């Protein structure tokens, strides 16, 4: 009975088929296997799983994409600001785009807020579409995408929707005690910078980000940066990575 109520309540969600609802539904479908047959009965499955393939203006640009990875408080945002200043890249923070979306009153807002509070990962279609919109609206070809991809699903969704691979993947390697200290000491009014959520974010980091980091390491694209020290000391470890590309073919 409880199961039926849950399935029935998904029905209006399915009919309207907006990307946020579909992304959410996708997540529901990938969790309890027992729900699948009932949900499938009410769905037009092809509609749910077919992603529109439009020619993106991005495919026409000579892109230089860097992904910036690291645990919460590892210094991604701080170092991105320095990279922007020195090398003229555009900084896109996936977390910031999501936080902006959640105060915009969009249909995804509540789902994003709950996910961030739980320290979990927002469905990839939502995040990648926000990144895509931003990339398409900016007249630059060098993008630093911070806090992304957070898991294998993020990575695959980016490849599928943006149809591009990163040129550089930076990984800020920081001891856990240092990350926790930085997050709890910063005071930016974030709903997830508290002891309880940081613990969950760290769990997600170890379980989901590390496979992505290993993937890029195997592809020879990973630049691991020791993330302890002053901001300037750390930047001196980051600088040569981008300096090498300044004089390279791109
Ligand atoms: O990178 P940042 O710490 O700003 O991310 C804050 C939160 O935003 C994450 O803990 C997660 O809940 C969400 N997020 C996400 N997917 C991403 C990046 C951030 O769901 N790719
Ligand atoms: Mg950040």
Short mmCIF file of C-alpha atoms and ligand atoms in Angstrom, two decimals:
data_model
loop_
_atom_site.label_atom_id
_atom_site.label_comp_id
_atom_site.label_asym_id
_atom_site.label_seq_id
_atom_site.Cartn_x
_atom_site.Cartn_y
_atom_site.Cartn_z
CA UNK A 1 0.00 0.00 0.00
CA UNK A 2 2.73 2.43 0.98
CA UNK A 3 4.63 1.46 -2.15
CA UNK A 4 1.59 2.15 -4.35
CA UNK A 5 1.12 5.60 -2.81
CA UNK A 6 4.73 6.41 -3.55
CA UNK A 7 4.46 5.30 -7.18
CA UNK A 8 1.16 7.10 -7.66
CA UNK A 9 2.66 10.32 -6.38
CA UNK A 10 5.36 10.10 -9.05
CA UNK A 11 2.78 10.15 -11.81
CA UNK A 12 2.31 13.95 -12.24
CA UNK A 13 6.07 14.24 -12.04
CA UNK A 14 6.46 11.97 -15.02
CA UNK A 15 3.81 13.67 -17.14
CA UNK A 16 5.43 17.07 -16.95
CA UNK A 17 8.88 15.59 -17.83
CA UNK A 18 10.98 18.66 -17.13
CA UNK A 19 14.69 18.01 -16.90
CA UNK A 20 14.85 18.55 -13.14
CA UNK A 21 12.02 16.16 -12.42
CA UNK A 22 13.37 13.59 -14.82
CA UNK A 23 16.79 13.82 -13.24
CA UNK A 24 15.26 13.31 -9.84
CA UNK A 25 13.16 10.45 -11.09
CA UNK A 26 16.21 8.87 -12.64
CA UNK A 27 17.77 8.88 -9.18
CA UNK A 28 14.68 7.28 -7.66
CA UNK A 29 14.77 4.62 -10.35
CA UNK A 30 18.36 3.79 -9.70
CA UNK A 31 17.84 3.19 -5.98
CA UNK A 32 15.29 0.57 -4.84
CA UNK A 33 15.07 -2.10 -7.53
CA UNK A 34 11.68 -3.20 -6.24
CA UNK A 35 10.13 0.06 -7.46
CA UNK A 36 11.15 -0.37 -11.07
CA UNK A 37 8.34 -2.48 -12.52
CA UNK A 38 5.62 -0.32 -11.01
CA UNK A 39 7.20 2.93 -12.13
CA UNK A 40 7.98 1.61 -15.60
CA UNK A 41 4.31 0.75 -16.03
CA UNK A 42 3.40 4.42 -15.78
CA UNK A 43 6.24 5.77 -17.83
CA UNK A 44 7.08 6.38 -21.38
CA UNK A 45 10.53 4.89 -20.91
CA UNK A 46 11.97 6.20 -24.16
CA UNK A 47 11.01 9.75 -23.17
CA UNK A 48 12.72 9.32 -19.82
CA UNK A 49 16.04 8.01 -21.00
CA UNK A 50 16.52 9.81 -24.30
CA UNK A 51 18.59 12.94 -23.91
CA UNK A 52 18.12 15.45 -26.69
CA UNK A 53 21.25 15.77 -28.74
CA UNK A 54 21.53 19.35 -29.92
CA UNK A 55 24.55 20.79 -31.60
CA UNK A 56 26.06 22.82 -28.79
CA UNK A 57 27.84 26.09 -29.63
CA UNK A 58 30.57 24.74 -27.35
CA UNK A 59 31.57 22.05 -29.80
CA UNK A 60 32.62 24.81 -32.19
CA UNK A 61 34.99 26.41 -29.67
CA UNK A 62 38.59 25.40 -29.19
CA UNK A 63 38.04 24.64 -25.51
CA UNK A 64 40.63 24.33 -22.80
CA UNK A 65 38.92 22.69 -19.85
CA UNK A 66 40.35 22.11 -16.39
CA UNK A 67 38.55 20.22 -13.67
CA UNK A 68 39.47 21.15 -10.11
CA UNK A 69 38.96 18.42 -7.54
CA UNK A 70 39.57 18.00 -3.85
CA UNK A 71 37.68 17.45 -0.62
CA UNK A 72 35.66 20.12 1.18
CA UNK A 73 38.02 22.87 2.35
CA UNK A 74 40.95 21.66 0.25
CA UNK A 75 41.33 25.15 -1.25
CA UNK A 76 39.78 24.68 -4.70
CA UNK A 77 37.98 28.02 -4.77
CA UNK A 78 40.92 30.00 -3.35
CA UNK A 79 43.39 28.60 -5.87
CA UNK A 80 40.93 29.01 -8.75
CA UNK A 81 40.80 32.74 -8.03
CA UNK A 82 44.59 32.87 -8.38
CA UNK A 83 44.56 30.86 -11.61
CA UNK A 84 41.94 33.24 -13.04
CA UNK A 85 44.04 36.26 -12.07
CA UNK A 86 47.27 34.84 -13.51
CA UNK A 87 46.11 32.89 -16.56
CA UNK A 88 42.79 34.48 -17.52
CA UNK A 89 40.63 31.37 -17.23
CA UNK A 90 36.94 31.60 -16.39
CA UNK A 91 36.09 30.03 -13.03
CA UNK A 92 32.89 28.01 -12.77
CA UNK A 93 32.15 26.45 -9.40
CA UNK A 94 29.61 23.65 -9.65
CA UNK A 95 28.70 24.17 -5.98
CA UNK A 96 28.19 27.92 -6.57
CA UNK A 97 26.01 27.30 -9.62
CA UNK A 98 23.87 24.94 -7.54
CA UNK A 99 23.69 27.40 -4.64
CA UNK A 100 22.64 30.14 -7.08
CA UNK A 101 19.99 27.84 -8.54
CA UNK A 102 18.58 27.00 -5.13
CA UNK A 103 17.86 30.64 -4.30
CA UNK A 104 16.40 31.30 -7.75
CA UNK A 105 13.12 29.65 -6.84
CA UNK A 106 13.43 27.26 -9.75
CA UNK A 107 11.61 23.94 -9.72
CA UNK A 108 14.87 22.24 -8.71
CA UNK A 109 15.47 24.51 -5.70
CA UNK A 110 14.03 22.29 -2.96
CA UNK A 111 15.70 19.16 -4.28
CA UNK A 112 19.07 20.94 -4.53
CA UNK A 113 18.77 22.37 -1.01
CA UNK A 114 18.00 18.97 0.50
CA UNK A 115 20.81 17.32 -1.40
CA UNK A 116 23.37 19.94 -0.35
CA UNK A 117 22.24 19.78 3.28
CA UNK A 118 22.77 16.04 3.17
CA UNK A 119 26.20 16.50 1.58
CA UNK A 120 25.09 14.29 -1.32
CA UNK A 121 25.53 14.76 -5.05
CA UNK A 122 22.82 16.49 -7.10
CA UNK A 123 21.70 14.48 -10.18
CA UNK A 124 24.23 15.04 -12.93
CA UNK A 125 21.85 16.30 -15.63
CA UNK A 126 20.95 19.24 -13.40
CA UNK A 127 24.55 20.21 -12.67
CA UNK A 128 25.85 19.64 -16.19
CA UNK A 129 23.04 21.69 -17.73
CA UNK A 130 23.87 24.58 -15.37
CA UNK A 131 27.55 24.31 -16.35
CA UNK A 132 26.63 24.11 -20.04
CA UNK A 133 24.42 27.22 -19.86
CA UNK A 134 27.20 29.13 -18.16
CA UNK A 135 29.88 27.97 -20.61
CA UNK A 136 27.73 28.88 -23.59
CA UNK A 137 27.08 32.36 -22.26
CA UNK A 138 30.73 33.23 -21.67
CA UNK A 139 33.00 34.47 -24.40
CA UNK A 140 36.18 32.65 -23.37
CA UNK A 141 37.50 29.22 -24.20
CA UNK A 142 39.49 28.50 -21.01
CA UNK A 143 37.23 27.09 -18.29
CA UNK A 144 38.20 26.07 -14.77
CA UNK A 145 35.41 23.89 -13.48
CA UNK A 146 35.68 23.57 -9.73
CA UNK A 147 34.04 20.81 -7.67
CA UNK A 148 33.25 18.76 -10.72
CA UNK A 149 33.07 15.86 -11.60
CA UNK A 150 32.19 14.67 -8.12
CA UNK A 151 31.46 11.10 -9.18
CA UNK A 152 31.53 8.82 -12.22
CA UNK A 153 27.96 9.80 -13.12
CA UNK A 154 28.99 13.49 -13.22
CA UNK A 155 31.94 12.64 -15.42
CA UNK A 156 29.92 10.58 -17.89
CA UNK A 157 27.12 13.16 -18.07
CA UNK A 158 29.65 15.88 -18.93
CA UNK A 159 31.12 13.73 -21.71
CA UNK A 160 27.65 13.00 -23.07
CA UNK A 161 26.16 16.50 -22.88
CA UNK A 162 29.18 18.79 -23.45
CA UNK A 163 31.04 16.24 -25.55
CA UNK A 164 34.45 17.37 -24.33
CA UNK A 165 37.26 16.00 -22.21
CA UNK A 166 39.33 17.98 -19.74
CA UNK A 167 42.86 19.00 -20.67
CA UNK A 168 43.94 19.27 -17.03
CA UNK A 169 42.60 17.75 -13.83
CA UNK A 170 43.94 19.35 -10.66
CA UNK A 171 43.57 17.47 -7.42
CA UNK A 172 44.17 19.32 -4.17
CA UNK A 173 45.40 16.68 -1.78
CA UNK A 174 44.77 17.79 1.80
CA UNK A 175 44.75 15.91 5.11
CA UNK A 176 41.31 15.40 6.57
CA UNK A 177 41.96 17.31 9.84
CA UNK A 178 43.09 20.34 7.83
CA UNK A 179 40.00 20.23 5.59
CA UNK A 180 37.64 19.98 8.56
CA UNK A 181 39.43 22.84 10.35
CA UNK A 182 39.20 25.12 7.29
CA UNK A 183 35.51 24.38 6.64
CA UNK A 184 34.50 24.95 10.25
CA UNK A 185 36.55 28.14 10.46
CA UNK A 186 35.22 29.75 7.29
CA UNK A 187 32.14 31.79 7.81
CA UNK A 188 30.32 32.10 4.52
CA UNK A 189 26.83 31.31 5.79
CA UNK A 190 26.67 28.00 3.90
CA UNK A 191 24.07 25.45 5.04
CA UNK A 192 26.62 22.66 4.65
CA UNK A 193 29.62 24.11 6.50
CA UNK A 194 28.82 22.44 9.81
CA UNK A 195 30.27 19.47 11.65
CA UNK A 196 27.51 17.06 10.74
CA UNK A 197 27.35 17.82 7.00
CA UNK A 198 31.15 17.97 6.67
CA UNK A 199 31.30 14.41 7.93
CA UNK A 200 28.85 13.32 5.23
CA UNK A 201 30.67 15.35 2.56
CA UNK A 202 33.91 13.61 3.50
CA UNK A 203 32.26 10.20 3.20
CA UNK A 204 30.96 11.12 -0.26
CA UNK A 205 34.41 12.42 -1.15
CA UNK A 206 36.13 9.13 -0.31
CA UNK A 207 33.45 6.97 -1.90
CA UNK A 208 32.67 8.93 -5.08
CA UNK A 209 35.44 11.38 -5.95
CA UNK A 210 38.36 9.03 -5.56
CA UNK A 211 37.24 6.79 -8.46
CA UNK A 212 37.13 9.87 -10.71
CA UNK A 213 40.57 10.96 -9.51
CA UNK A 214 41.94 7.48 -10.25
CA UNK A 215 40.32 7.53 -13.69
CA UNK A 216 42.12 10.74 -14.68
CA UNK A 217 45.33 9.56 -13.10
CA UNK A 218 45.27 6.52 -15.38
CA UNK A 219 44.63 8.80 -18.37
CA UNK A 220 47.73 10.83 -17.44
CA UNK A 221 45.70 14.01 -16.94
CA UNK A 222 45.92 14.32 -13.17
CA UNK A 223 48.08 16.94 -11.45
CA UNK A 224 48.18 16.26 -7.73
CA UNK A 225 48.90 19.33 -5.64
CA UNK A 226 49.91 19.17 -2.02
CA UNK A 227 47.31 21.47 -0.46
CA UNK A 228 48.98 22.36 2.83
CA UNK A 229 50.80 25.67 3.20
CA UNK A 230 50.03 29.30 2.60
CA UNK A 231 47.85 30.28 -0.36
CA UNK A 232 50.92 31.60 -2.16
CA UNK A 233 53.01 28.52 -1.45
CA UNK A 234 50.27 26.31 -2.84
CA UNK A 235 49.86 28.53 -5.88
CA UNK A 236 53.56 28.13 -6.68
CA UNK A 237 52.82 24.40 -7.05
CA UNK A 238 49.84 25.12 -9.30
CA UNK A 239 51.48 27.76 -11.51
CA UNK A 240 53.80 25.44 -13.50
CA UNK A 241 50.88 23.24 -14.55
CA UNK A 242 49.20 26.09 -16.41
CA UNK A 243 52.41 27.86 -17.43
CA UNK A 244 53.39 24.76 -19.41
CA UNK A 245 50.18 24.95 -21.43
CA UNK A 246 50.55 28.69 -22.08
CA UNK A 247 53.54 27.92 -24.29
CA UNK A 248 52.13 24.69 -25.64
CA UNK A 249 49.98 24.01 -28.70
CA UNK A 250 46.68 25.41 -27.27
O1 LIG B 1 32.14 22.26 -4.21
P1 LIG B 1 31.29 22.73 -3.08
O2 LIG B 1 31.88 22.41 -1.73
O3 LIG B 1 30.90 24.16 -3.21
O4 LIG B 1 29.94 21.87 -3.17
C1 LIG B 1 28.93 22.03 -2.20
C2 LIG B 1 27.87 20.98 -2.39
O5 LIG B 1 27.23 21.12 -3.65
C3 LIG B 1 28.36 19.53 -2.38
O6 LIG B 1 28.58 19.02 -1.07
C4 LIG B 1 27.20 18.83 -3.08
O7 LIG B 1 26.10 18.65 -2.23
C5 LIG B 1 26.84 19.86 -4.16
N1 LIG B 1 27.53 19.57 -5.42
C6 LIG B 1 27.02 18.55 -6.23
N2 LIG B 1 27.64 18.23 -7.41
C7 LIG B 1 28.77 18.86 -7.78
C8 LIG B 1 29.31 19.91 -6.97
C9 LIG B 1 28.65 20.23 -5.79
O8 LIG B 1 26.00 17.95 -5.90
N3 LIG B 1 29.37 18.51 -8.93
MG1 LIG B 2 34.25 25.73 -3.30
#
